[in-house]
Every structure is written in C-alpha cells, then in structure tokens.
Short mmCIF file of C-alpha atoms in Angstrom, two decimals:
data_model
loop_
_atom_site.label_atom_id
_atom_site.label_comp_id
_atom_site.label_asym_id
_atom_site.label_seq_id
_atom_site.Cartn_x
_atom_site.Cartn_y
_atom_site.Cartn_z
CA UNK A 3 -1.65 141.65 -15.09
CA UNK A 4 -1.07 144.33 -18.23
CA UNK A 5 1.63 144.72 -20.07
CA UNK A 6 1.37 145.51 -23.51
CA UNK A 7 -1.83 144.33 -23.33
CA UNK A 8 -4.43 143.49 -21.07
CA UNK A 9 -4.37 139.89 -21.16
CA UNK A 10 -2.23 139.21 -18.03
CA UNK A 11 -4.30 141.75 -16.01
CA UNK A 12 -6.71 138.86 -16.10
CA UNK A 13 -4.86 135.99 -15.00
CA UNK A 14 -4.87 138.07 -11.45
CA UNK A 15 -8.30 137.75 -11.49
CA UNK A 16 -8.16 134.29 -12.44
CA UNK A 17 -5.89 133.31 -10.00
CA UNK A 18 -7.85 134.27 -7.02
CA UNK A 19 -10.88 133.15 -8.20
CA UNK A 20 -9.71 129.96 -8.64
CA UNK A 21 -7.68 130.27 -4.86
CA UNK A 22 -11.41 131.04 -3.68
CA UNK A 23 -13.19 127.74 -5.29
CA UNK A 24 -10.40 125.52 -4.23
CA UNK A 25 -10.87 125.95 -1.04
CA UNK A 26 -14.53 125.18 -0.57
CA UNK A 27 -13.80 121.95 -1.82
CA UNK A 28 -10.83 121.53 0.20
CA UNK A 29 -7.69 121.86 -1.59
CA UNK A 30 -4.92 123.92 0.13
CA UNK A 31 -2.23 123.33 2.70
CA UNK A 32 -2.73 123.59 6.36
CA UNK A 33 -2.41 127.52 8.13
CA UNK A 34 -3.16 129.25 4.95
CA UNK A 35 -5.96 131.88 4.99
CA UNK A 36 -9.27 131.49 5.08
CA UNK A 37 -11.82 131.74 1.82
CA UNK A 38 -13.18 135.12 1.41
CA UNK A 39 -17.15 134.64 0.58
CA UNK A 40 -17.87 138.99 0.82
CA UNK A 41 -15.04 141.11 0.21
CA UNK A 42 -15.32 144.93 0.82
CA UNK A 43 -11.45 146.61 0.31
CA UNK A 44 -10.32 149.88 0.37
CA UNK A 45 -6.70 150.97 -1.05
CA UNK A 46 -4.52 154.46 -0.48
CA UNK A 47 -1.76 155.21 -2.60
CA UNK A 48 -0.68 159.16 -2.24
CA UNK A 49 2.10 160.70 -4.00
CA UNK A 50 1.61 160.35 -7.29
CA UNK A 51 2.70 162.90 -10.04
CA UNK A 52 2.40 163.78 -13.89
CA UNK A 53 2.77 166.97 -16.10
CA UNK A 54 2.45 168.35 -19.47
CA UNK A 55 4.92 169.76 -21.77
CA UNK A 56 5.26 173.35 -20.54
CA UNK A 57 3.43 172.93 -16.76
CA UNK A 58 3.98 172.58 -13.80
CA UNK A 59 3.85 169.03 -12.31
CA UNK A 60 0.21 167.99 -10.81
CA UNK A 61 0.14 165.44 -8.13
CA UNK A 62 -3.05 163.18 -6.89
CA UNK A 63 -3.63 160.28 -4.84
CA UNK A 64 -4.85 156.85 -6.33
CA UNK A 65 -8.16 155.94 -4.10
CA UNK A 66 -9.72 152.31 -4.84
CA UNK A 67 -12.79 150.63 -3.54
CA UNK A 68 -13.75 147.18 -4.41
CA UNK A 69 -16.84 144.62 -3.63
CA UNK A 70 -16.80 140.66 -4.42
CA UNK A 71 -19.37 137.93 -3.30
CA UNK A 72 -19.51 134.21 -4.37
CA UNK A 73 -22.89 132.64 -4.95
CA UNK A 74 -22.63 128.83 -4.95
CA UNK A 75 -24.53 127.23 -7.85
CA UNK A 76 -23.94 123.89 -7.23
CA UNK A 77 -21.83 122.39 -4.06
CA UNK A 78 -21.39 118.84 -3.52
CA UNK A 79 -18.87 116.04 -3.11
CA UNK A 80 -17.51 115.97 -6.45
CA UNK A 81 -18.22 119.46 -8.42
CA UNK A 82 -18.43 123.70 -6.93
CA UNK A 83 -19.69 126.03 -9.44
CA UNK A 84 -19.13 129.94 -8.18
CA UNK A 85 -20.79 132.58 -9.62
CA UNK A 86 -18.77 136.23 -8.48
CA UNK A 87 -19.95 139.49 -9.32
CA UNK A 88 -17.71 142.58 -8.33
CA UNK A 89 -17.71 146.15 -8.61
CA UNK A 90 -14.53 148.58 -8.62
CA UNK A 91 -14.50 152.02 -7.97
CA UNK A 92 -10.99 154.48 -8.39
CA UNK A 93 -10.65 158.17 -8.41
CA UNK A 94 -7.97 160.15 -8.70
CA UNK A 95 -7.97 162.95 -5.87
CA UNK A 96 -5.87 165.68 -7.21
CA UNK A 97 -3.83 167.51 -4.51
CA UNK A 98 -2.34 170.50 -6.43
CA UNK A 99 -3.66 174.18 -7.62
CA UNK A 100 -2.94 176.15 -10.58
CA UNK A 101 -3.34 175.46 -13.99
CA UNK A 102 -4.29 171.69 -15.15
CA UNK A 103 -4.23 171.00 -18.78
CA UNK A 104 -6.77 167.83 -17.88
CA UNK A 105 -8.55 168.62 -14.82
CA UNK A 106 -11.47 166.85 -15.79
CA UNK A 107 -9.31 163.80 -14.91
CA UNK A 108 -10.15 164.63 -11.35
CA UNK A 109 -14.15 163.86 -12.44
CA UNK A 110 -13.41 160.45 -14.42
CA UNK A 111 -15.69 158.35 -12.86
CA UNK A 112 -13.65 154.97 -13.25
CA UNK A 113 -15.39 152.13 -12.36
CA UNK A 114 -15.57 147.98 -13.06
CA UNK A 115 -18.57 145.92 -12.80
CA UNK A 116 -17.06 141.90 -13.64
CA UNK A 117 -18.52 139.04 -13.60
CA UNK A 118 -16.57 135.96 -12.87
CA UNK A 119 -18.30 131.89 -12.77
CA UNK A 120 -15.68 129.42 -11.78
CA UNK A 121 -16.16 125.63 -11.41
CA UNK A 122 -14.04 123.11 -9.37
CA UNK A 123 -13.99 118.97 -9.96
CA UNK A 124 -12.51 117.17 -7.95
CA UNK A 125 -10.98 113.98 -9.72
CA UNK A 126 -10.03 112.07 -6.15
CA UNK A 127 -9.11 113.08 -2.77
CA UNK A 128 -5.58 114.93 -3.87
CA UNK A 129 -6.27 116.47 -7.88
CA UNK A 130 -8.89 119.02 -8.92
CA UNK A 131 -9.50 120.56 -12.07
CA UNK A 132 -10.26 123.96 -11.85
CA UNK A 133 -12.27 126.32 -15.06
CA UNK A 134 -12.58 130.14 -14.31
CA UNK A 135 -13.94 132.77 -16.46
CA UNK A 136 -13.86 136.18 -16.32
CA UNK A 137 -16.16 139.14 -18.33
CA UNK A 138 -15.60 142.86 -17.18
CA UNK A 139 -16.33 146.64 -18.95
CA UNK A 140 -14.14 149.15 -17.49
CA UNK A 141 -14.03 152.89 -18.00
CA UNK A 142 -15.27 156.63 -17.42
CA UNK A 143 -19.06 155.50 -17.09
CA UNK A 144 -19.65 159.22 -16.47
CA UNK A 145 -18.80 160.27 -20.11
CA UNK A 146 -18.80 156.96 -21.73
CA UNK A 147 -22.21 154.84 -22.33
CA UNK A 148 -22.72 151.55 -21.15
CA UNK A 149 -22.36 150.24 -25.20
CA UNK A 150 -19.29 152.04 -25.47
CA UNK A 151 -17.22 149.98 -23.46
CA UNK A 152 -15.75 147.01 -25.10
CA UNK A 153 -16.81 143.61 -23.10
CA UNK A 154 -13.03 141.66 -22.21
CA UNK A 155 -13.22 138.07 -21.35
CA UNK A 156 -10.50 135.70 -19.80
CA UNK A 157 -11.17 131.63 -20.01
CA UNK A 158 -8.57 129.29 -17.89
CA UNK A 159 -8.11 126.06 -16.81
CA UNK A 160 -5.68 124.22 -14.76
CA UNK A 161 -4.78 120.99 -12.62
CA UNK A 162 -3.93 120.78 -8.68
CA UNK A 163 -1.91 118.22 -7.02
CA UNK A 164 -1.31 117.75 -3.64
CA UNK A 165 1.91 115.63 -3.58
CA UNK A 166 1.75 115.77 0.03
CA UNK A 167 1.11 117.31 3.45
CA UNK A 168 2.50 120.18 2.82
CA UNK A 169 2.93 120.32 -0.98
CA UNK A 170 0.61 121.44 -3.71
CA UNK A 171 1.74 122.26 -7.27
CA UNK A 172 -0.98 123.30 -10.03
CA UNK A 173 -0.26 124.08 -13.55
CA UNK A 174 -2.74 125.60 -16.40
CA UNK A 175 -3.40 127.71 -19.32
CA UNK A 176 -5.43 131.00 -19.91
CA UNK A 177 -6.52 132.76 -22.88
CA UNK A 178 -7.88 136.00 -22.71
CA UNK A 179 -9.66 137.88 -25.23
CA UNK A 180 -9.14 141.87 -24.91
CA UNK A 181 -7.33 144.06 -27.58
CA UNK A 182 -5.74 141.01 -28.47
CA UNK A 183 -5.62 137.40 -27.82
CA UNK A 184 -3.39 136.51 -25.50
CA UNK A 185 -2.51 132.80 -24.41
CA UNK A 186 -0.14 132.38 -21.30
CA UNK A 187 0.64 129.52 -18.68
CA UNK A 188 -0.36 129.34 -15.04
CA UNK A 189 1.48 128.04 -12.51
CA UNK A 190 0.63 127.78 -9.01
CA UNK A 191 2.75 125.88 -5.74
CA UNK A 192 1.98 126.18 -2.00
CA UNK A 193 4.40 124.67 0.47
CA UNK A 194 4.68 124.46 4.25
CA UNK A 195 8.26 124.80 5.83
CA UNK A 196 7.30 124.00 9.08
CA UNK A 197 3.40 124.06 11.45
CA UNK A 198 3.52 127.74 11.25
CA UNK A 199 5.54 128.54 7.64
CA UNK A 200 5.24 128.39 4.36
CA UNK A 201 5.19 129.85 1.01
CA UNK A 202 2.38 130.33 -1.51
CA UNK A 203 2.83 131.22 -4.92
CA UNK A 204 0.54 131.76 -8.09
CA UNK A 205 2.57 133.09 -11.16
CA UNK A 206 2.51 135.92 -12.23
CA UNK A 207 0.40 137.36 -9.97
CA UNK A 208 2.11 136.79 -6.60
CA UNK A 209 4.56 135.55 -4.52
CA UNK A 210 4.31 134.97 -0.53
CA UNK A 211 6.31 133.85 2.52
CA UNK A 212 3.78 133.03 5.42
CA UNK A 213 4.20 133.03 9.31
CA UNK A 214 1.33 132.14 11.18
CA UNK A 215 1.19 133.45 14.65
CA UNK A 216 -1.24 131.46 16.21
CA UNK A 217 -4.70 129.73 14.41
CA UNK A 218 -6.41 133.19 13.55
CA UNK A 219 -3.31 135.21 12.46
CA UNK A 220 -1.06 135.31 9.68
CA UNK A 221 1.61 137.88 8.59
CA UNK A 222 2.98 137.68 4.93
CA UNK A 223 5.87 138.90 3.23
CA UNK A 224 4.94 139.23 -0.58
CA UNK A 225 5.00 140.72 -3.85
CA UNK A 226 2.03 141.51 -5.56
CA UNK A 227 1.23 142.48 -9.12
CA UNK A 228 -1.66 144.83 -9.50
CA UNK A 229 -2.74 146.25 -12.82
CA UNK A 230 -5.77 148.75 -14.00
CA UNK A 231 -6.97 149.52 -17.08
CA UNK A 232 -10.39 152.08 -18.28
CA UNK A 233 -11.52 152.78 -21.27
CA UNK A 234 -12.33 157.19 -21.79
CA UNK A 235 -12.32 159.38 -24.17
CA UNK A 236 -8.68 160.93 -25.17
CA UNK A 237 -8.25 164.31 -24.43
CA UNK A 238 -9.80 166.79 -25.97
CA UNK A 239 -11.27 164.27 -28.07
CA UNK A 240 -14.45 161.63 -28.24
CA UNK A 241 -12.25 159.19 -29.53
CA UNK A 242 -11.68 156.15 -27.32
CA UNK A 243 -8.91 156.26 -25.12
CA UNK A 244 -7.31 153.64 -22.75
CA UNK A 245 -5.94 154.57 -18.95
CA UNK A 246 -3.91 151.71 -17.84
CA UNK A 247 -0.97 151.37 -15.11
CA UNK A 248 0.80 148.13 -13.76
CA UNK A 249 2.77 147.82 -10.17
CA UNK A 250 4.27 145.79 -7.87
CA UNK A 251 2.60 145.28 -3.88
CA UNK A 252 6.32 145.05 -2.34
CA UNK A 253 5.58 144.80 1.50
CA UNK A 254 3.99 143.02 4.67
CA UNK A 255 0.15 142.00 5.55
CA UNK A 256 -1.21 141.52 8.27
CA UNK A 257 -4.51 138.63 8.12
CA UNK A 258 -6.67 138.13 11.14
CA UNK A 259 -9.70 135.91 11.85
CA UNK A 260 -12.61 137.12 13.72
CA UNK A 261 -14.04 134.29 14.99
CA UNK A 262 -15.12 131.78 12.69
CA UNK A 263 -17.36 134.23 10.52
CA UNK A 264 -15.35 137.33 9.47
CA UNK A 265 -11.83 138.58 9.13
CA UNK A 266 -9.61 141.80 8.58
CA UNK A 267 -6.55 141.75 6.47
CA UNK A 268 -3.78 144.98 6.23
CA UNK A 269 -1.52 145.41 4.02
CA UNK A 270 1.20 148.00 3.94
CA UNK A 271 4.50 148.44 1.89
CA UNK A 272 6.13 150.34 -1.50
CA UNK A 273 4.25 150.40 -4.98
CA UNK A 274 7.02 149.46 -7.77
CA UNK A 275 5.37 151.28 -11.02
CA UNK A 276 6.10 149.02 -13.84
CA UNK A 277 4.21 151.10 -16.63
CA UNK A 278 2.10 153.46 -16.28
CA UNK A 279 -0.42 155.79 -19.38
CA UNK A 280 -2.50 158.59 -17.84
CA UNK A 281 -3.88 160.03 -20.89
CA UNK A 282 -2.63 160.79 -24.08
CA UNK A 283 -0.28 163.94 -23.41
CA UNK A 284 -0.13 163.66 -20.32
CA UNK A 285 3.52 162.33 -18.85
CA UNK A 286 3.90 160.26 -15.59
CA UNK A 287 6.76 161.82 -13.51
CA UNK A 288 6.21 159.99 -9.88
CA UNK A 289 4.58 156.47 -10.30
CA UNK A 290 5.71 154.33 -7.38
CA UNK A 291 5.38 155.23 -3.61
CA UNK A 292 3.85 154.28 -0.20
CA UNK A 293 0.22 151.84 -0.92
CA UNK A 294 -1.45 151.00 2.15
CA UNK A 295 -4.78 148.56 1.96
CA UNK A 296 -7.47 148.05 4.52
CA UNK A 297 -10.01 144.94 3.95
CA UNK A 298 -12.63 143.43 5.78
CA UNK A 299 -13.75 140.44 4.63
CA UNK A 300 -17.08 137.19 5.27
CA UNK A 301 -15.92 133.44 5.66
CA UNK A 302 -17.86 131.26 3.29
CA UNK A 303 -21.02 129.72 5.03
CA UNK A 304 -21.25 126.16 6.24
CA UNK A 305 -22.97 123.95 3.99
CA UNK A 306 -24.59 120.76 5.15
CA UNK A 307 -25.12 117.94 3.03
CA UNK A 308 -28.59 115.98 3.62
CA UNK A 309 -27.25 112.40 4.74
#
C-alpha cells in the first residue's frame, strides 16, 4: 500500500503472494479459502469526480482488470518455489461532456505487467519461512516506452507459527525499493472462533471476520487496502509524471467453491479514499464511493509425489 511512497503498495502484493505459497504446503487454519492457482478479476468503482481551477467538475468511473497464475518450480516435502506473472489493466471511463482541460486522460492506457517468485520452507510440521519478491513497471504504455518506466522491486521475508488448531501468528520484514527505500514490518495472525468462524489478518493490507456457511462457502466482513500507482507524462508536458491513489475495501464478500476445481468470489461495499493524485493540476473532488468486484478464480492442481 502507498502512502508517501510506494513502498507499502507492495507489501499487498507481498502478502498474498505469500497467503498463496503457504497454502500449497499446508499452512493455514481450517475453513479458510481455497488457494487461487488462475485469477481473472474484474473491479467497478463509478462516481468518481475531479476539476480544474476555473471548470466545471468531470466525473469517470475507475474500471480494473487483472490476471495472475502460479507456476510451481519446485514442490516437495520440505521447499515450494512459485513463480507469478500478472498483468493489470485500468481505464478511466469518463462520464461527462463539455470542456476537459485533460481529456486525453480518458486514452491513458494504464497497465502493470509484475512478476512475482516466492519460496516457502518448511522448518517442521507447524513453522515455515516464507521469501517473496516482487518486480513490476507501471504506467501509460500508450505514450510512454517500455525503457521509460522505472523497474520497482519489493524483497520480504517472514516466519509462520501455528501455535495451535486454530491459531497461526507470522511476523516479517519487507524492503522495497521504488522512489525510495522503504523498510516496514509484516505481521500476519489467523484465528478460528469456532468450526465455522474466524478472523484472518495480514497487516497492513487487510483485516477479515469469516463465517463459513457450509464447506464451499464463505462470507467475509473486511477491510481492504488497495493502492495504484502509473508512471505518464505530466500534463502538457514529456516530463515524467506519477498517477497514484490509495483506498480502503470497507464491505462484505461473498467466496464460493465450484467443485473442487474452480471458484467465484464477490465483493461489494464503500471505497474510503485515503489519498488520491490524478495529474498535476488536476484536483480530486469525489474520491470514495460504491466498489463492487467480480472474480473467478482456478484451485491449484493436485500434485502427486512418486512413492
């Protein structure tokens, strides 16, 4: 997640690719949700405005796709190695007429291709160290050439415990390497109330309360950071800019298993802006609102081990 930087943005990233690696090697408490092997997700969030100094507000609609797959490079007893390449897409669909200072925002053509390789070990049969990295460019790749993108990098590692049952605390440190260098902790506990409750948490990226209906659905109550940043040219201007926003996911999803294969996850609830920079000039007027998220998603494959 970004702040003043985009350092934290990062740990996000981290974070779930390190939820995703744990699990094929069996860490995590019993009714949580499934490892995600493909991951196609689509997001909504409508109602957004800005304006310039002397016009009239504009307002647009934030529309995100986004692709993940793990490749396992090594799988056995002791040791996963992951290997995730993913590709966002956003666009801004502008929704008013008239005069637009920047209506070439409407043609940015924002998009993130990341690469992320994350290792588990497993020390016995209740600790696992976990190592993630994470290398993205980001930006208008329809003005902006592949070389003109600055490469941002994010290294982590952190420990897992399960003290029990229904008990797992896991604590760590990333560094990531962007405008600045940013170093920050990680701290991550799962705990089950009850056969069909709990709450999972990985800070600062999100907090959840989870109810599990039966074996193959799940609703959650949680709070979610999410956090974007591109790389353009400034207005009016072939110097390079920056585009960044942070929010909060405040709201309820909704996870369901489709047999043992695939799954479908929905999420729907209010987008808390925390910061948000459009462009230089340009000033944010309506930042939070309704975000709604749609995302279908493959169960990691079955791997047999050769007795």
């Amino acid at each position: 997640m970004q702040f003043r930087g985009p350092g934290p943005f990062f740990i996000i990233l981290t974070l779930l690719s390190a939820h995703a690696v744990c699990q094929s090697l069996k860490p995590g408490l019993e009714g949580m949700a499934p490892s995600k092997w493909l991951t196609f997700r689509h997001t909504h969030a409508p109602g957004k405005t800005y304006r310039f100094n002397g016009t009239d507000t504009k307002r647009f609609t934030q529309e995100e796709y986004f692709m993940r797959v793990w490749v396992p490079l090594v799988h056995n007893k002791k040791m996963a190695v992951l290997l995730g390449p993913n590709y966002r897409t956003e666009q801004l669909e502008f929704k008013s007429t008239g005069e637009n200072p920047v209506s070439h925002m409407e043609g940015w053509n924002l998009r993130t291709f990341a690469l992320d390789l994350n290792s588990v070990v497993k020390l016995d049969s209740s600790s696992w160290l976990i190592f993630t990295s994470h290398i993205n460019k980001s930006g208008d790749f329809g003005r902006l050439f592949w070389s003109e993108i600055p490469i941002n990098y994010t290294l982590s590692a952190s420990f897992l415990r399960r003290k029990s049952a229904n008990k797992e605390v896991g604590f760590g440190v990333m560094m990531n390497k962007s405008f600045r260098v940013t170093v920050l902790p990680v701290l991550i506990f799962n705990y089950n109330f009850s056969e069909n409750s709990g709450l999972e948490m990985m800070l600062p990226k999100k907090i959840a309360f989870r109810k599990n209906l039966s074996p193959s659905d799940i609703i959650y109550l949680k709070s979610e950071a999410v956090s974007r940043t591109y790389y353009l040219h400034q207005f009016n201007s072939d110097a390079l800019g920056v585009c960044r926003r942070v929010d909060i996911d405040l709201g309820m999803s909704y996870n369901r298993k489709l047999g043992n294969y695939a799954g479908v996850e929905l999420f729907a609830g209010y987008r808390q802006n925390v910061s948000n920079r459009l462009i230089e000039g340009a000033v944010p007027v309506q930042t939070s609102g309704f975000a709604g998220t749609i995302e279908l998603y493959v169960q990691p494959p079955k791997f047999k081990r050769r007795k």
